[in-house]
Structures are given as C-alpha cells and as structure tokens.
Tab-separated table of C-alpha atoms and ligand atoms in Angstrom:
chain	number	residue	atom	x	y	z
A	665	UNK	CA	157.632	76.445	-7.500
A	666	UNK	CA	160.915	74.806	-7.398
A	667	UNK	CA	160.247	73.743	-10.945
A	668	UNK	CA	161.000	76.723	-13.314
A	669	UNK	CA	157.467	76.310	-15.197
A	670	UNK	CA	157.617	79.643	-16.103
A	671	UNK	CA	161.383	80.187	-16.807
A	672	UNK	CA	161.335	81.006	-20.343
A	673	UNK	CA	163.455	79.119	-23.432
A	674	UNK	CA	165.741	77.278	-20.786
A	675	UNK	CA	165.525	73.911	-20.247
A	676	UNK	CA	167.863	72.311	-16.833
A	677	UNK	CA	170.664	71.278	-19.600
A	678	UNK	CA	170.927	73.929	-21.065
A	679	UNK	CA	171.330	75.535	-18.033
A	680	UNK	CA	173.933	73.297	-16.632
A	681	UNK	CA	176.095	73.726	-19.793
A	682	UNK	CA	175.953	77.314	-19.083
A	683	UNK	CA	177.159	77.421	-15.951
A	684	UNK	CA	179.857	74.803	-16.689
A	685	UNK	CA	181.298	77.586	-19.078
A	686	UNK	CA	181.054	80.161	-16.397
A	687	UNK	CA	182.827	77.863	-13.741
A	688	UNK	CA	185.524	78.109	-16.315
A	689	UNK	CA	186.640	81.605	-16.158
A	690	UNK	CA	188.026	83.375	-13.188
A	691	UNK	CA	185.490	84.557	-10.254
A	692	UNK	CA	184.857	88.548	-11.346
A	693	UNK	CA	184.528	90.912	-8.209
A	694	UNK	CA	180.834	90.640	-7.356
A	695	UNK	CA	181.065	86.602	-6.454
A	696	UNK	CA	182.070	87.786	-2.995
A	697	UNK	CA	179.201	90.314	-2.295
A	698	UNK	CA	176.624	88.736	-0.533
A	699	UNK	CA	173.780	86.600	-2.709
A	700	UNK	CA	170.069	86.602	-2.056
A	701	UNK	CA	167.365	85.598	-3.965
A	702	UNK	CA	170.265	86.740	-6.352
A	703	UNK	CA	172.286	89.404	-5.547
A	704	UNK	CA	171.164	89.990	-2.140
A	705	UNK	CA	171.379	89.733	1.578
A	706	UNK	CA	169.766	88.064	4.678
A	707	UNK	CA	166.678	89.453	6.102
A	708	UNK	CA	167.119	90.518	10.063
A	709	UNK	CA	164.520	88.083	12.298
A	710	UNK	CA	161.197	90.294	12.086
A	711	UNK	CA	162.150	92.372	9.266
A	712	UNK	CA	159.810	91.402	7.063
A	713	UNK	CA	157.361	90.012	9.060
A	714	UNK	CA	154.155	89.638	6.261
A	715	UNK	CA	156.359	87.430	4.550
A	716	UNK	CA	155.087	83.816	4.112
A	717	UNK	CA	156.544	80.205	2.384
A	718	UNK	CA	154.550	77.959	1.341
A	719	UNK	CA	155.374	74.237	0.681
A	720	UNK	CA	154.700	73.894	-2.696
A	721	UNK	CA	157.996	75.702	-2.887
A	722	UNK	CA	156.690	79.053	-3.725
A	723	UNK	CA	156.255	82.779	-1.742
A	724	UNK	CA	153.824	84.564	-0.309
A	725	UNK	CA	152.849	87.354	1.441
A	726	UNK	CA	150.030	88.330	4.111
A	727	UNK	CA	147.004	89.447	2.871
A	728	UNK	CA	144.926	89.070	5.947
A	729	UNK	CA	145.737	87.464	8.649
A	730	UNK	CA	144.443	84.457	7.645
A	731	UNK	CA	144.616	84.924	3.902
A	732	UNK	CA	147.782	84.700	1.683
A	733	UNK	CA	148.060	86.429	-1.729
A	734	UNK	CA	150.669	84.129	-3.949
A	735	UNK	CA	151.102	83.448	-8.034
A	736	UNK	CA	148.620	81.675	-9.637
A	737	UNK	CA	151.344	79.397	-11.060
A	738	UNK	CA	151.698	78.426	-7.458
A	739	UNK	CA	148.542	76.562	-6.886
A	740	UNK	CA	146.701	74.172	-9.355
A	741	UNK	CA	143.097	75.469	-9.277
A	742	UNK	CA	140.464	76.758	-6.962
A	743	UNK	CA	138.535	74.909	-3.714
A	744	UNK	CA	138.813	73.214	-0.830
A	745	UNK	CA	142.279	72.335	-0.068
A	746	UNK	CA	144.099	71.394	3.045
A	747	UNK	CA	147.749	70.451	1.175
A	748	UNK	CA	149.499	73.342	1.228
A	749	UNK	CA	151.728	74.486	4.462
A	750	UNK	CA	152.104	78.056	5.118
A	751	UNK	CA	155.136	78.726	6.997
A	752	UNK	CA	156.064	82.585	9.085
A	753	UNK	CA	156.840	84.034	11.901
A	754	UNK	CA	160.473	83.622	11.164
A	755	UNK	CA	163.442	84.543	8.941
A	756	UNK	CA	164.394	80.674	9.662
A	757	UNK	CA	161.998	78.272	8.066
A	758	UNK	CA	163.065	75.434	11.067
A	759	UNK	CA	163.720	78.283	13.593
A	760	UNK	CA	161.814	77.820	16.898
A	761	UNK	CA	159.996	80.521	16.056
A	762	UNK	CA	158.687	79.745	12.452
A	763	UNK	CA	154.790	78.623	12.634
A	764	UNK	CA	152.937	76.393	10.425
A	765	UNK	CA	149.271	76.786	9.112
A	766	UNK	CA	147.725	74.510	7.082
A	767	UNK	CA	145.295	76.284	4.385
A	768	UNK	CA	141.821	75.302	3.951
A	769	UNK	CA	140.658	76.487	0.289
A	770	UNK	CA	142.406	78.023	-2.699
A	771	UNK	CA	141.430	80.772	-5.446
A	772	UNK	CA	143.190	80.614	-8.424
A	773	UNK	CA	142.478	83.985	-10.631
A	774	UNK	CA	139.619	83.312	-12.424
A	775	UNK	CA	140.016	82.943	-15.456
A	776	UNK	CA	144.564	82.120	-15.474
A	777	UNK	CA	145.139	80.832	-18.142
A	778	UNK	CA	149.394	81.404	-18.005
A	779	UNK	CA	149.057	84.848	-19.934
A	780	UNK	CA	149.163	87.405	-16.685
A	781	UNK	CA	146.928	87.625	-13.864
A	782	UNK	CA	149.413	85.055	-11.896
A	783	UNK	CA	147.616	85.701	-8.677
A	784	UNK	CA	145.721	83.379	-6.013
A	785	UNK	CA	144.891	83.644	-2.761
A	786	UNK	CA	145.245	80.806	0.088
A	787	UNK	CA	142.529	80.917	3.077
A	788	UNK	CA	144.394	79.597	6.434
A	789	UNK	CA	143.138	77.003	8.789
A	790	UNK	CA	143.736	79.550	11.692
A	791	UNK	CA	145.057	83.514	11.446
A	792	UNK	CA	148.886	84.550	11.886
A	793	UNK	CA	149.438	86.684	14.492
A	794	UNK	CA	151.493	88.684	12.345
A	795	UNK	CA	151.113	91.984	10.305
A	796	UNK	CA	149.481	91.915	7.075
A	797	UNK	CA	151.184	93.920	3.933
A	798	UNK	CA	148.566	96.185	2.438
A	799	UNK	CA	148.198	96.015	-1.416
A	800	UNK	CA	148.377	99.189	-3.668
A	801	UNK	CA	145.214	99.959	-5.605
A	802	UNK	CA	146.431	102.272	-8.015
A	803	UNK	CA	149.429	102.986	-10.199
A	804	UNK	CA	150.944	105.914	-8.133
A	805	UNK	CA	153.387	103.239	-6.367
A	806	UNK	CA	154.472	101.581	-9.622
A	807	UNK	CA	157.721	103.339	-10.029
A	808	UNK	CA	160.747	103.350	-8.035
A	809	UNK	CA	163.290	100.899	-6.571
A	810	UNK	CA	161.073	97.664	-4.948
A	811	UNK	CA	162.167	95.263	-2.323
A	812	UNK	CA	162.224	91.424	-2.991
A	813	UNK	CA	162.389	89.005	-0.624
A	814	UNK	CA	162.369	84.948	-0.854
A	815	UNK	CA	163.837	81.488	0.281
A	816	UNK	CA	164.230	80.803	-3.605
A	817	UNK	CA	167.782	80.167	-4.948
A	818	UNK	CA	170.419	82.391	-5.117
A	819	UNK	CA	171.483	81.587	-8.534
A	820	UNK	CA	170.075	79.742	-11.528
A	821	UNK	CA	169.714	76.270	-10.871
A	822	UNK	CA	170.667	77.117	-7.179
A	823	UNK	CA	169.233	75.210	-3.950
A	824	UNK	CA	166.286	76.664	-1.772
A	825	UNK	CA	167.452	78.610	1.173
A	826	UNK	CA	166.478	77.952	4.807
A	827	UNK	CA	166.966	81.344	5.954
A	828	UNK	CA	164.769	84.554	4.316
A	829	UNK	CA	166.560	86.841	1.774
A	830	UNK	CA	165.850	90.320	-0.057
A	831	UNK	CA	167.534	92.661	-2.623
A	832	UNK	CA	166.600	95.657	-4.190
A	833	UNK	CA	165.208	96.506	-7.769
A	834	UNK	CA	164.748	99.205	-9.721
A	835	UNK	CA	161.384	99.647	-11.875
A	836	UNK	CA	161.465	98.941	-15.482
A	837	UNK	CA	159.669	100.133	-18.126
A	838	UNK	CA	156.863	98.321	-19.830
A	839	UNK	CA	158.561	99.270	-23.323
A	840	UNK	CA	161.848	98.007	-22.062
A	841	UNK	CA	160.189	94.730	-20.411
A	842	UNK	CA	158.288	94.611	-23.826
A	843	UNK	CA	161.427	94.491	-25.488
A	844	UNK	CA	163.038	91.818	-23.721
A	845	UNK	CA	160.496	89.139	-23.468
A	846	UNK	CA	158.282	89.944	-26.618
A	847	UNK	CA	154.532	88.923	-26.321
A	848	UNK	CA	155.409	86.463	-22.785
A	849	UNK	CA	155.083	90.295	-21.231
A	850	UNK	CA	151.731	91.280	-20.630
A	851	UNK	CA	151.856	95.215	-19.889
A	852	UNK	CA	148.108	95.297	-18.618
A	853	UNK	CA	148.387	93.327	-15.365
A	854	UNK	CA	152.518	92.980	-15.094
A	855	UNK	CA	155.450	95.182	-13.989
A	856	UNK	CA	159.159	94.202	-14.638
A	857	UNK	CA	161.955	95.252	-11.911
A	858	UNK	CA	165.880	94.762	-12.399
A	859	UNK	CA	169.184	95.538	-13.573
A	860	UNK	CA	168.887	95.359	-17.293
A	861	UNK	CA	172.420	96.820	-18.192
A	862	UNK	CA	174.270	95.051	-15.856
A	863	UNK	CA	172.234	92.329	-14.150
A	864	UNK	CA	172.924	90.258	-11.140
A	865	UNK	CA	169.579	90.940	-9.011
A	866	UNK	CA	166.771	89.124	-9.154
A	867	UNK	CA	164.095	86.994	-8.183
A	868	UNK	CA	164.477	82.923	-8.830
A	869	UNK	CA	162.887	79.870	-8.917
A	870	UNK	CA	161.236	79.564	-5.126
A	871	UNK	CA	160.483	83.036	-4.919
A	872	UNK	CA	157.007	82.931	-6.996
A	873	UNK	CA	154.295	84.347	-5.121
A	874	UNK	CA	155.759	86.388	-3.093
A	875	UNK	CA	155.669	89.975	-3.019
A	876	UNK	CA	158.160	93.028	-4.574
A	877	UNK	CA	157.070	95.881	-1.895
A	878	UNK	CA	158.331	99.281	-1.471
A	879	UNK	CA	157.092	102.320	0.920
A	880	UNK	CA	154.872	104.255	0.336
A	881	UNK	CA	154.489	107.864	1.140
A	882	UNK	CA	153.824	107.731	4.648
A	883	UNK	CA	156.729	105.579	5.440
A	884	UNK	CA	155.041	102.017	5.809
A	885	UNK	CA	155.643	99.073	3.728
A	886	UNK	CA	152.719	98.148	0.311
A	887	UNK	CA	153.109	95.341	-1.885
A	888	UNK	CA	152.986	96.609	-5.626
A	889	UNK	CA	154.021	93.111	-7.229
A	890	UNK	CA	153.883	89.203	-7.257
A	891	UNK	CA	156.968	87.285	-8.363
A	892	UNK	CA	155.612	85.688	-11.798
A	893	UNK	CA	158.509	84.894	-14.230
A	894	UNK	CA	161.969	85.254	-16.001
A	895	UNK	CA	164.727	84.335	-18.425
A	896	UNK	CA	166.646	82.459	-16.036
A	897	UNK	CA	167.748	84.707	-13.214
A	898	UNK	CA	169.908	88.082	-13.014
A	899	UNK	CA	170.238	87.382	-16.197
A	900	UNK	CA	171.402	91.179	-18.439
A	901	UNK	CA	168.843	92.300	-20.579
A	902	UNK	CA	165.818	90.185	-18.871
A	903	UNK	CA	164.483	91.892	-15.938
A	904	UNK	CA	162.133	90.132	-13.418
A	905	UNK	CA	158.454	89.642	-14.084
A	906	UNK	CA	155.747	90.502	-11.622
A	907	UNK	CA	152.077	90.398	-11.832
A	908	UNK	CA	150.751	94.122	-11.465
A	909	UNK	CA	149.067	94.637	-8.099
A	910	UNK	CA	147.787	97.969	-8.980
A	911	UNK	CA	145.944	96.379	-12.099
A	912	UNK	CA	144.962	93.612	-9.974
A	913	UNK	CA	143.665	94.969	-6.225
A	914	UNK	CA	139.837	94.870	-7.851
A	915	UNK	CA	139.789	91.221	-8.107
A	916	UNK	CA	141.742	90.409	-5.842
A	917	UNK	CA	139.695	91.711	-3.011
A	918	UNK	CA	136.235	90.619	-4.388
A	919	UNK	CA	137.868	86.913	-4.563
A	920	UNK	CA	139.002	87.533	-0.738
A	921	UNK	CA	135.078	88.563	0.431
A	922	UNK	CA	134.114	84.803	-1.181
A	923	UNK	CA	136.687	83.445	1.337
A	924	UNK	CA	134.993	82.375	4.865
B	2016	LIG	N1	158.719	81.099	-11.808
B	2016	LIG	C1	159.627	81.180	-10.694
B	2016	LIG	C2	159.055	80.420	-9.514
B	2016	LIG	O1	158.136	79.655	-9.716
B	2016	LIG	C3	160.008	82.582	-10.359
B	2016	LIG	C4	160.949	83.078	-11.341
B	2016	LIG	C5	161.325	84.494	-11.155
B	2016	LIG	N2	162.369	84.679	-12.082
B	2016	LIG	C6	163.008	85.820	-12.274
B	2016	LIG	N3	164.016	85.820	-13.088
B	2016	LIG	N4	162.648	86.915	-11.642
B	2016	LIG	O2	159.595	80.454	-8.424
C-alpha cells in the first residue's frame, strides 16, 4: 500500500530528516545507475506479462487468469468486494494497452493476523488474457538470485511509478534475516532477498503483493515470494521481506478452489 504499514521503526519524519542529511553530502557513483523499485531498471512492454497493480496501491501477480495472489496487508478482510481495480496488460499503467478488471471477492489468509502468512487472493470480474505465473510448492526454488518487479517507489519516501520496474536479489538466509529484524521475521512462512553488505536493491512501499520470481529448472518463470515488509528500503543490513510461497502453496490453492 502506499502507506508503509509494515515499514518497521520509521515513522515519515523521521524519514524526511534522513534524507535531508543525505541531500547534504555529495551524490556517490551509484545515483546515476538506473533506479527501480530501488536499484533497478524498466521492464521491456511484455516482459513480465503475469504482473498485475492493483489500486489500493499494492502488487500482484497472476494466479489464474482470473485470480490474483497479493499480500494480505493489501486487502482488509475476506468477501464480496467489487473496490479494488486490477490493472495489466502493460508495462504502462495509462498505456493504451493496460486493461482494467474490477475484482469481485477477496480472501485474506485465514487466520493474518500481521505475524507472516501476508497472502490473499483477489477473484476478477472477467479473466486476463494473459499468462499466469505458476507458484513453487516446495523449497527446492528458495535459493538463488530472485527477480522483483513493481510500480512502487524508487527510493524511501519516493513517488509511485507509472511505468513497471524490476531488479535483482540475491537470497538471504533465515539466520541472517533473523538477525536483522529480530522476532518481526517469521522463518516458517517468509524468505528475505537483498544486498545486506552493501544495500541499494530493494522492494518499496507500492510493491506489496507482488511477486519475487526466478526460473526454474526448465527455463520458465515461478513465483517463490510475495513482497511483505522492510526497514525502510535498500537500506544495509535489512534485506527485503517476502512471504514464503513454498510454505504457503497448500493454502493458497485450497482458498483458490472456494473462489467461483
Ligand atoms: N509494505 C510495503 C508495501 O506495502 C512493501 C515494503 C517492502 N519493503 C522492503 N524494504 N522490501 O508496499
């Protein structure tokens, strides 16, 4: 969501001071490589094509055609609803060819209660002609370097983008992730991704829900995690957060069969 509900120990001020300081000191090196999500580049038109934004300011990826799989955080509870806008089709969210679908009824994961399983899924009033990104289902995928892609900021505190973005992340380890973020990290049902030594890649606020995807042995693209949380963004030492797909899959698919 564009508010940072799950940005830990940072409130907006404190945040602005921050980057007050940092508007101080010269531009290092890196503020001329491209920016994404942060640290990143633009996605080419049809790239990506699973990839989904919703209105509520969040991410989201296809599921099924007509199902999306988002954060939990994302939505406010489970039933009929016919607020939210799912927007895909294009790289540019007011491109000519960017199509809008309304959704029709929400599941929150049963149960979400903030601590992990930050996953829902959004049925569609009609399907997306567009191809779905299959889910892992076990752990075998949960290692690596992941793909993230979003229309959240490029930097803390940064505006939404019109136009689709993605970086690259390496896996971190749940003893690491542990490390940083104490008891917020919930090793059971989340996976961390980032630069923790140096920073400057990440996920932001907008991105939520969508997916962190990599290939998988046969060459084809599987979604192994959800954008959940951070401290801030890029930030060193605080890798991204993402709910665990693999640890997931189970529920998620019996909650899709209730959808119809
Ligand atoms: N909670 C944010 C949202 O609602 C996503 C934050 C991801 N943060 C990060 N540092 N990876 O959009």
């Amino acid at each position: 969501m564009n508010q940072p509900v799950r940005t830990i120990g940072r409130g907006a001020a404190a945040g602005a001071a921050v980057l007050a300081v940092l508007s101080l000191q010269p531009a290092p090196a890196s503020a001329t490589a491209p920016e994404p999500v942060v640290g990143g580049t633009r996605v080419a038109e049809g790239q990506y094509p699973f990839m989904v934004h919703l209105s509520q300011g969040c991410g989201g990826s296809l599921y099924a055609k007509d199902i999306v799989l988002t954060a939990a955080h994302c939505v406010t509870g489970s039933g009929a609803n016919t607020s939210i806008t799912a927007t895909a089709g294009s790289v540019d969210l007011q491109g000519p060819n960017a199509v809008h679908i309304k959704s029709t009824q929400v599941v929150q994961a049963p149960g979400y209660d903030g601590k992990g399983k930050d996953w829902a899924l959004i049925k569609l009033a009609s399907p997306f002609e567009l191809p779905t990104l299959p889910t892992v289902t076990d752990t075998a995928y949960d290692k690596g370097t992941f793909t993230i892609a979003g229309w959240g900021s490029t930097s803390e505190d940064g505006a939404q983008q019109r136009y689709l973005r993605q970086a690259t992340v390496p896996y971190v380890a749940d003893a690491q992730c542990g490390q940083a973020y104490g008891t917020q990290f919930h090793a059971e049902d989340e996976i961390c991704a980032g630069d923790v030594d140096k920073g400057g890649v990440d996920t932001c606020q907008g991105d939520s829900g969508g997916p962190m995807f990599r290939k998988d042995d046969q060459g084809a693209w599987i979604q192994v995690g959800i954008v959940s949380f951070g401290q801030g963004c890029a930030e060193k030492g605080y890798p991204g957060v993402y709910s665990q797909v693999s640890a997931l899959s189970a529920d998620i698919r019996a909650a899709a069969a209730t959808l119809n």
